[in-house]
Short mmCIF file of C-alpha atoms in Angstrom, two decimals:
data_model
loop_
_atom_site.label_atom_id
_atom_site.label_comp_id
_atom_site.label_asym_id
_atom_site.label_seq_id
_atom_site.Cartn_x
_atom_site.Cartn_y
_atom_site.Cartn_z
CA MET F 1 -1.70 -23.41 12.60
CA SER F 2 0.94 -23.47 15.31
CA GLN F 3 0.73 -25.79 18.30
CA TYR F 4 1.93 -22.99 20.58
CA PRO F 5 -0.96 -22.14 22.96
CA THR F 6 -2.94 -18.97 22.49
CA ILE F 7 -3.42 -16.64 25.44
CA SER F 8 -6.94 -18.02 25.93
CA GLU F 9 -5.47 -21.49 26.43
CA GLN F 10 -2.98 -20.25 29.01
CA LEU F 11 -5.21 -18.30 31.41
CA ASP F 12 -7.17 -19.87 34.26
CA ASP F 13 -10.03 -17.36 34.43
CA VAL F 14 -10.14 -16.35 30.79
CA GLU F 15 -13.69 -14.94 30.81
CA THR F 16 -12.92 -12.46 33.58
CA ALA F 17 -9.76 -11.45 31.78
CA ARG F 18 -11.62 -10.91 28.53
CA THR F 19 -14.19 -8.69 30.21
CA GLU F 20 -11.54 -6.52 31.85
CA GLY F 21 -9.48 -6.38 28.68
CA ARG F 22 -12.47 -5.27 26.65
CA ARG F 23 -13.20 -2.54 29.22
CA LYS F 24 -9.66 -1.16 28.81
CA MET F 25 -9.96 -1.27 25.03
CA GLU F 26 -13.27 0.58 25.01
CA TRP F 27 -11.88 3.35 27.21
CA ALA F 28 -8.93 3.82 24.86
CA ARG F 29 -11.15 3.70 21.80
CA GLN F 30 -13.22 6.65 23.07
CA HIS F 31 -10.06 8.78 22.80
CA MET F 32 -8.74 7.53 19.45
CA PRO F 33 -10.53 9.59 16.78
CA ILE F 34 -8.02 8.74 14.04
CA LEU F 35 -8.50 5.00 14.37
CA ASN F 36 -12.25 5.49 14.65
CA ALA F 37 -12.32 7.45 11.39
CA LEU F 38 -10.20 4.82 9.66
CA ARG F 39 -12.42 2.09 11.09
CA GLU F 40 -15.41 3.50 9.23
CA GLU F 41 -13.39 3.45 5.99
CA PHE F 42 -11.92 0.00 6.52
CA GLU F 43 -15.21 -1.64 7.55
CA ARG F 44 -16.81 -0.18 4.42
CA ASP F 45 -14.05 -0.92 1.91
CA ARG F 46 -12.49 -4.07 3.45
CA PRO F 47 -9.03 -3.23 2.03
CA PHE F 48 -7.31 -6.16 3.76
CA GLU F 49 -9.59 -8.93 2.55
CA GLY F 50 -7.45 -12.01 1.96
CA GLN F 51 -4.40 -10.58 3.73
CA ARG F 52 -2.64 -12.23 6.68
CA ILE F 53 -0.97 -9.78 9.04
CA GLY F 54 1.68 -10.94 11.52
CA MET F 55 2.35 -8.55 14.39
CA ALA F 56 4.89 -8.31 17.23
CA MET F 57 3.86 -5.33 19.35
CA HIS F 58 3.33 -4.18 22.93
CA VAL F 59 -0.05 -5.81 23.49
CA GLU F 60 -2.10 -3.41 25.57
CA ALA F 61 -5.34 -1.50 25.09
CA LYS F 62 -4.18 1.05 22.52
CA THR F 63 -2.40 -1.51 20.37
CA ALA F 64 -5.46 -3.74 20.59
CA ASN F 65 -7.56 -1.11 18.85
CA LEU F 66 -5.09 -1.07 15.94
CA VAL F 67 -5.20 -4.88 15.77
CA GLU F 68 -9.00 -4.93 15.67
CA LEU F 69 -9.02 -2.15 13.08
CA LEU F 70 -6.92 -4.28 10.73
CA ALA F 71 -9.06 -7.36 11.41
CA ASP F 72 -12.27 -5.41 10.85
CA GLY F 73 -10.79 -4.34 7.53
CA GLY F 74 -10.79 -7.98 6.44
CA ALA F 75 -7.38 -9.27 7.53
CA GLU F 76 -6.55 -12.44 9.39
CA VAL F 77 -4.28 -11.23 12.21
CA ALA F 78 -1.93 -13.08 14.54
CA ILE F 79 -0.09 -11.16 17.24
CA THR F 80 2.41 -11.66 20.02
CA GLY F 81 4.37 -9.37 22.30
CA CYS F 82 7.59 -7.55 21.42
CA ASN F 83 8.76 -7.44 25.03
CA PRO F 84 8.42 -10.20 27.65
CA LEU F 85 6.94 -7.82 30.23
CA SER F 86 4.78 -5.38 28.24
CA THR F 87 1.73 -7.55 27.50
CA HIS F 88 -1.53 -6.99 29.38
CA ASP F 89 -2.91 -10.53 29.55
CA ASP F 90 -6.51 -9.36 29.85
CA VAL F 91 -6.24 -7.28 26.68
CA SER F 92 -4.56 -10.16 24.88
CA ALA F 93 -7.41 -12.44 25.93
CA ALA F 94 -10.00 -9.92 24.73
CA LEU F 95 -8.32 -9.76 21.32
CA ASP F 96 -8.34 -13.53 21.09
CA THR F 97 -12.15 -13.55 21.03
CA HIS F 98 -12.27 -11.78 17.64
CA GLU F 99 -12.96 -14.25 14.86
CA ASN F 100 -10.13 -12.85 12.73
CA ILE F 101 -7.50 -12.52 15.49
CA THR F 102 -5.26 -15.04 17.23
CA SER F 103 -3.22 -13.72 20.15
CA TYR F 104 -0.20 -15.54 21.53
CA ALA F 105 0.97 -12.63 23.69
CA LYS F 106 1.47 -13.34 27.40
CA ARG F 107 3.26 -11.37 30.08
CA GLY F 108 6.29 -12.80 31.84
CA VAL F 109 7.44 -15.36 29.28
CA ASP F 110 11.04 -16.54 29.22
CA ASP F 111 13.29 -16.14 26.20
CA ASP F 112 12.36 -19.51 24.69
CA GLU F 113 8.62 -18.84 25.01
CA TYR F 114 9.06 -15.34 23.61
CA TYR F 115 10.59 -16.63 20.38
CA GLU F 116 8.23 -19.61 20.18
CA ALA F 117 5.32 -17.16 20.19
CA ILE F 118 6.92 -15.19 17.35
CA GLU F 119 7.31 -18.45 15.43
CA ALA F 120 3.62 -19.17 16.04
CA VAL F 121 2.68 -15.83 14.47
CA VAL F 122 4.96 -16.48 11.51
CA ASP F 123 3.19 -19.82 11.01
CA ILE F 124 0.16 -18.00 9.58
CA ASP F 125 2.37 -17.21 6.55
CA PRO F 126 1.91 -13.44 6.82
CA THR F 127 1.57 -11.27 3.75
CA VAL F 128 2.24 -8.13 5.85
CA THR F 129 4.32 -7.71 9.02
CA VAL F 130 3.91 -5.04 11.68
CA ASP F 131 6.84 -4.91 14.07
CA ASP F 132 8.07 -3.02 17.13
CA GLY F 133 11.76 -3.79 17.38
CA MET F 134 12.22 -5.89 14.21
CA ASP F 135 12.18 -9.31 15.88
CA MET F 136 9.55 -10.64 13.49
CA VAL F 137 11.37 -9.45 10.38
CA ALA F 138 14.53 -11.08 11.72
CA ALA F 139 12.72 -14.36 12.47
CA ILE F 140 11.29 -14.54 8.96
CA HIS F 141 14.63 -13.88 7.29
CA GLU F 142 16.49 -16.32 9.53
CA ASP F 143 13.98 -19.14 9.91
CA ARG F 144 11.32 -18.81 7.20
CA PRO F 145 12.90 -17.22 4.09
CA ASP F 146 10.45 -19.29 2.03
CA LEU F 147 7.75 -16.76 3.00
CA ILE F 148 9.51 -13.68 1.66
CA ASP F 149 8.18 -13.92 -1.90
CA THR F 150 4.58 -13.71 -0.67
CA ILE F 151 5.12 -10.81 1.78
CA VAL F 152 4.09 -7.50 0.24
CA GLY F 153 5.83 -5.48 2.94
CA GLY F 154 6.09 -4.48 6.56
CA CYS F 155 5.92 -1.56 9.00
CA GLU F 156 8.34 -0.82 11.85
CA GLU F 157 7.15 1.16 14.84
CA THR F 158 10.18 2.15 16.88
CA THR F 159 13.62 3.75 16.71
CA THR F 160 15.57 0.63 17.63
CA GLY F 161 13.76 -1.43 15.02
CA VAL F 162 14.44 1.14 12.30
CA HIS F 163 18.12 1.23 13.24
CA ARG F 164 18.31 -2.56 12.98
CA LEU F 165 16.46 -2.55 9.67
CA ARG F 166 18.72 0.10 8.17
CA ALA F 167 21.76 -1.93 9.21
CA MET F 168 20.18 -5.02 7.66
CA ASP F 169 19.38 -3.05 4.49
CA ALA F 170 22.94 -1.70 4.30
CA ASP F 171 24.19 -5.29 4.38
CA GLY F 172 21.85 -6.20 1.52
CA ALA F 173 20.04 -8.66 3.78
CA LEU F 174 16.55 -7.09 3.92
CA GLU F 175 14.51 -8.84 1.24
CA TYR F 176 11.14 -7.08 1.35
CA PRO F 177 10.05 -3.45 1.72
CA VAL F 178 9.48 -2.03 5.19
CA PHE F 179 8.14 1.41 6.07
CA ALA F 180 10.10 3.27 8.77
CA VAL F 181 6.97 4.42 10.59
CA ASN F 182 9.08 5.67 13.50
CA ASP F 183 10.66 8.34 11.29
CA THR F 184 7.49 10.13 10.18
CA PRO F 185 6.69 13.55 11.69
CA MET F 186 3.39 12.24 13.12
CA LYS F 187 5.30 9.53 15.01
CA ARG F 188 8.59 11.22 15.83
CA LEU F 189 7.32 14.64 16.92
CA PHE F 190 4.59 13.32 19.18
CA ASP F 191 5.11 9.70 20.15
CA ASN F 192 8.85 9.98 20.75
CA VAL F 193 8.87 13.41 22.40
CA HIS F 194 5.58 13.57 24.29
CA GLY F 195 4.76 9.88 24.55
CA THR F 196 8.12 8.65 25.82
CA GLY F 197 8.68 11.73 27.94
CA GLU F 198 5.34 11.68 29.71
CA SER F 199 4.87 7.93 30.09
CA SER F 200 8.41 7.17 31.28
CA LEU F 201 8.42 9.86 33.94
CA ALA F 202 4.88 9.08 35.07
CA THR F 203 5.63 5.37 35.40
CA ILE F 204 8.83 5.98 37.37
CA ALA F 205 6.99 8.35 39.73
CA MET F 206 4.08 5.96 40.28
CA THR F 207 6.35 2.95 40.72
CA THR F 208 8.57 4.66 43.30
CA ASN F 209 6.18 7.24 44.81
CA LEU F 210 9.05 9.74 44.61
CA SER F 211 9.21 13.30 43.28
CA TYR F 212 11.53 14.74 40.65
CA ALA F 213 11.65 18.20 42.22
CA GLY F 214 15.21 19.16 43.11
CA LYS F 215 16.67 15.86 41.93
CA ASN F 216 19.42 15.43 39.35
CA VAL F 217 17.85 13.48 36.50
CA VAL F 218 20.41 12.07 34.08
CA VAL F 219 19.05 11.50 30.57
CA ALA F 220 21.32 9.27 28.49
CA GLY F 221 20.74 10.14 24.85
CA TYR F 222 19.30 13.33 23.37
CA GLY F 223 17.46 12.09 20.33
CA ASP F 224 13.73 12.67 19.99
CA CYS F 225 12.89 10.43 22.95
CA GLY F 226 15.63 11.83 25.16
CA ARG F 227 14.59 15.35 24.27
CA GLY F 228 11.09 14.54 25.49
CA VAL F 229 12.28 12.98 28.74
CA ALA F 230 14.54 15.96 29.45
CA LYS F 231 11.81 18.49 28.67
CA LYS F 232 9.21 16.80 30.84
CA ALA F 233 11.65 16.24 33.73
CA SER F 234 12.66 19.89 33.63
CA GLY F 235 8.97 20.80 33.73
CA GLN F 236 8.69 18.86 36.99
CA ASN F 237 11.48 20.94 38.55
CA ALA F 238 14.29 18.45 38.13
CA ASN F 239 17.87 19.46 37.39
CA VAL F 240 18.46 17.74 34.04
CA ILE F 241 21.85 16.37 33.01
CA VAL F 242 22.31 14.98 29.49
CA THR F 243 24.93 12.49 28.34
CA GLU F 244 25.54 12.07 24.61
CA VAL F 245 27.94 10.56 22.06
CA GLU F 246 26.74 12.65 19.09
CA PRO F 247 28.31 16.14 19.18
CA ARG F 248 25.40 17.97 17.56
CA HIS F 249 22.89 16.45 19.93
CA ALA F 250 25.17 17.30 22.84
CA LEU F 251 25.39 20.88 21.60
CA GLU F 252 21.62 21.05 21.17
CA ALA F 253 21.11 19.89 24.77
CA HIS F 254 23.67 22.45 25.97
CA MET F 255 21.91 25.27 24.12
CA GLU F 256 18.57 24.13 25.56
CA GLY F 257 20.04 24.92 28.96
CA TYR F 258 20.85 21.43 30.24
CA ASP F 259 24.12 20.37 31.82
CA VAL F 260 26.00 18.09 29.42
CA MET F 261 28.75 15.78 30.64
CA PRO F 262 30.15 12.27 30.21
CA MET F 263 28.35 9.46 32.02
CA ALA F 264 31.42 8.95 34.23
CA GLU F 265 30.85 12.43 35.68
CA ALA F 266 27.05 12.23 35.72
CA ALA F 267 27.27 8.96 37.66
CA GLU F 268 28.73 10.81 40.63
CA VAL F 269 25.89 13.33 40.96
CA GLY F 270 22.76 11.74 39.47
CA ASP F 271 19.70 10.73 41.49
CA VAL F 272 17.62 9.28 38.63
CA PHE F 273 19.13 7.77 35.48
CA ILE F 274 17.00 7.21 32.37
CA THR F 275 18.61 5.64 29.31
CA VAL F 276 17.06 6.50 25.94
CA THR F 277 19.69 5.48 23.41
CA GLY F 278 18.71 2.18 21.80
CA ASN F 279 22.32 1.07 22.32
CA ARG F 280 24.04 -1.26 24.76
CA ASP F 281 26.27 -0.69 27.81
CA VAL F 282 25.23 2.90 28.39
CA ILE F 283 25.58 2.54 32.18
CA THR F 284 28.39 0.18 33.15
CA ARG F 285 30.32 -1.22 36.10
CA GLU F 286 32.55 1.84 36.35
CA ASP F 287 29.44 4.04 36.58
CA PHE F 288 27.83 1.89 39.29
CA GLU F 289 30.98 2.19 41.38
CA ARG F 290 30.63 6.00 41.37
CA MET F 291 26.89 6.25 42.12
CA ASN F 292 25.29 7.46 45.31
CA ASP F 293 23.11 5.38 47.60
CA GLY F 294 19.47 5.14 46.55
CA VAL F 295 19.74 6.08 42.88
CA LEU F 296 17.03 4.97 40.47
CA LEU F 297 18.03 3.26 37.21
CA ALA F 298 15.46 3.07 34.42
CA ASN F 299 15.55 2.27 30.71
CA ALA F 300 13.25 3.99 28.21
CA GLY F 301 15.06 2.60 25.18
CA HIS F 302 13.94 -0.69 23.65
CA PHE F 303 15.95 -3.72 24.76
CA ASP F 304 17.24 -4.48 28.27
CA ILE F 305 20.91 -3.97 27.40
CA GLU F 306 21.35 -0.26 28.10
CA ILE F 307 22.04 -0.85 31.79
CA ASP F 308 24.69 -3.55 32.34
CA LEU F 309 22.77 -5.66 34.84
CA ASP F 310 25.27 -8.51 34.69
CA ALA F 311 27.98 -6.20 35.96
CA LEU F 312 25.65 -4.81 38.62
CA SER F 313 24.81 -8.32 39.80
CA ASP F 314 28.52 -9.11 40.06
CA LEU F 315 29.05 -6.04 42.25
CA ALA F 316 26.06 -6.71 44.51
CA VAL F 317 26.29 -8.67 47.74
CA ASP F 318 22.51 -8.75 48.05
CA GLN F 319 19.59 -8.35 45.68
CA TYR F 320 15.95 -8.02 46.70
CA GLU F 321 12.60 -6.53 45.66
CA ALA F 322 12.41 -3.17 47.39
CA ARG F 323 8.99 -2.37 45.93
CA ASP F 324 6.80 -3.78 43.15
CA GLY F 325 8.79 -3.22 39.99
CA VAL F 326 11.94 -2.10 41.85
CA GLU F 327 14.89 -4.43 42.36
CA ALA F 328 17.48 -3.21 44.87
CA TYR F 329 21.13 -4.17 44.37
CA GLU F 330 23.07 -3.72 47.61
CA LEU F 331 26.80 -3.23 47.20
CA GLU F 332 29.55 -4.22 49.58
CA ASP F 333 29.80 -0.72 51.08
CA GLY F 334 26.05 -0.61 51.80
CA ARG F 335 24.96 1.53 48.85
CA ARG F 336 21.72 0.46 47.17
CA LEU F 337 21.15 0.97 43.45
CA ASN F 338 17.53 0.49 42.41
CA VAL F 339 16.65 -0.93 38.97
CA LEU F 340 13.12 -0.46 37.64
CA ALA F 341 11.28 -3.02 35.49
CA GLU F 342 14.29 -5.35 35.25
CA GLY F 343 16.00 -2.80 33.01
CA ARG F 344 13.33 -3.25 30.36
CA LEU F 345 11.14 -0.52 28.87
CA VAL F 346 10.07 1.22 32.06
CA ASN F 347 6.90 2.76 30.62
CA LEU F 348 5.62 -0.63 29.45
CA ALA F 349 7.28 -3.30 31.58
CA SER F 350 6.68 -1.96 35.11
CA PRO F 351 3.83 -3.65 36.99
CA ILE F 352 1.66 -0.52 36.78
CA ALA F 353 2.84 0.67 33.35
CA LEU F 354 0.25 1.81 30.81
CA GLY F 355 2.53 2.97 27.99
CA HIS F 356 2.15 6.20 26.07
CA PRO F 357 -0.96 8.38 26.41
CA VAL F 358 -3.90 7.23 24.31
CA GLU F 359 -4.05 10.34 22.13
CA VAL F 360 -0.38 9.99 21.22
CA MET F 361 -0.68 6.35 20.18
CA ASP F 362 -3.79 7.12 18.17
CA GLN F 363 -1.53 9.18 15.91
CA SER F 364 1.23 6.58 15.68
CA PHE F 365 -1.16 3.72 15.05
CA GLY F 366 -3.05 5.80 12.50
CA VAL F 367 0.20 6.00 10.53
CA GLN F 368 0.66 2.24 10.93
CA ALA F 369 -2.82 1.60 9.59
CA VAL F 370 -2.51 3.76 6.48
CA CYS F 371 0.92 2.25 5.80
CA VAL F 372 -0.54 -1.25 5.83
CA ARG F 373 -3.22 -0.02 3.43
CA GLU F 374 -0.54 1.46 1.16
CA LEU F 375 1.41 -1.81 1.11
CA VAL F 376 -1.66 -3.84 0.23
CA GLU F 377 -2.77 -1.43 -2.48
CA ASN F 378 0.61 -0.40 -3.93
CA GLY F 379 3.20 -2.84 -2.59
CA ASP F 380 4.60 -3.54 -6.06
CA ALA F 381 5.86 0.06 -6.20
CA TYR F 382 8.36 -0.56 -3.40
CA ASP F 383 11.59 -2.50 -3.76
CA ALA F 384 13.11 -4.49 -0.92
CA GLY F 385 14.63 -2.23 1.74
CA VAL F 386 13.70 0.48 4.23
CA HIS F 387 11.34 3.16 2.90
CA ASP F 388 10.25 6.52 4.26
CA VAL F 389 6.50 6.77 4.72
CA PRO F 390 5.00 8.75 1.83
CA ASP F 391 4.35 12.27 3.09
CA GLU F 392 0.76 12.30 1.89
CA LEU F 393 -0.04 9.40 4.26
CA ASP F 394 1.43 11.25 7.23
CA ARG F 395 -0.51 14.38 6.26
CA GLU F 396 -3.70 12.33 5.95
CA VAL F 397 -3.40 11.22 9.56
CA ALA F 398 -2.69 14.77 10.74
CA GLU F 399 -5.74 16.08 8.88
CA ILE F 400 -7.99 13.44 10.43
CA LYS F 401 -6.75 14.46 13.88
CA LEU F 402 -7.23 18.18 13.25
CA ALA F 403 -10.76 17.59 11.96
CA ALA F 404 -11.58 15.56 15.06
CA GLU F 405 -10.26 18.38 17.26
CA GLY F 406 -12.23 21.00 15.33
CA VAL F 407 -9.04 22.79 14.30
CA GLU F 408 -8.98 24.58 10.94
CA PHE F 409 -5.79 25.50 9.10
CA ASP F 410 -4.77 27.34 5.94
CA SER F 411 -3.89 25.93 2.53
CA LEU F 412 -1.41 27.26 -0.02
CA THR F 413 -2.86 29.25 -2.91
CA ASP F 414 -2.04 28.16 -6.46
CA ALA F 415 0.41 31.06 -6.72
CA GLN F 416 2.12 30.04 -3.49
CA THR F 417 2.38 26.44 -4.60
CA GLU F 418 3.88 27.49 -7.93
CA TYR F 419 6.36 29.81 -6.17
CA MET F 420 7.55 27.14 -3.74
CA GLY F 421 8.14 24.71 -6.58
CA SER F 422 10.05 27.08 -8.84
CA TRP F 423 13.74 27.97 -9.03
CA GLN F 424 13.14 30.88 -11.40
CA HIS F 425 11.81 33.41 -8.90
CA GLY F 426 14.67 35.55 -7.60
CA THR F 427 14.88 38.74 -5.62
#
């Protein structure tokens, strides 16, 4: 076992933290019917007996219920954070009390500590990995390739991680199978659209105590997450401007009724800027030079590279904390540009951030859980590389949710099924 300290070894008042963390987890659990249904199955069948699961995730109450679900299914689990500012220390401490869970996640670590904690998780010699951003997969391939032969597979939670994995796969460098959980309908249609949209806007509003009504909200990127941010901002009476590099997404945003323009133009009129691209240098020095006094800059992508903070620091003559979670950069001409959550994931890294709504993450984590089960039961069927989640697993999670909500739906008749699968029926 690693010598890196667990969260319980790092906190002064660990018992108080554990109590508060458990309270948060129990509240979330009341509103997670999918995980509760799977918990009954996993506690009965113990599908993960003998498995070691390494996880790098946003460690907060909803994630914690997924972690305990896997541990209650028989797995030994080690977990750390996937973002230096997204961990809730009390939840991490509560997880660390479970006999099958070791948590190394702590909020506010520096870069060295962040990667040391990932190394500590890898030291359990995982047979399954569960990632949010692909940092654990990268660490295993770079530092512990000796483990790859004993890893049955992995799951990746988020858009940025899937992009990185597909690039790794295209280079022939990904040496075990990983499910692209982010790309399933149950994740993409709900987590990305409703989860990112609602949680990002709510966190920005609570952090700043400002309204969106009548403001120009610039959404950089119109993928699933950007679509959700734009939709929710419009619903709060903002004037939404979209910037894009993909022509079809730009056209989609235009036909949804949003103003579409280059960032250089949006920079001159925007009041709130929210990046949702997963790419770097989305807002740059040239954009800062055009912005109005008092703008808000927030990132709802994954890593803290979408807003060029180095360039902003170079431009600033003063830098100070204007409000908890808001860093003001004062420029030579007196303009102040306000960066939320250090440019990191605003809905998870702000001081008051709670992440996506519980019901949304119940769906996403339900998909994660059944994907881990699939890897353990049928991992030999998957070659190294990125794999789409089998549709029947995604449907299983949807059906559990509908049953919990008391919603009934139709099924195809045999004749309809035969018709849909045939090429011989013409006009």
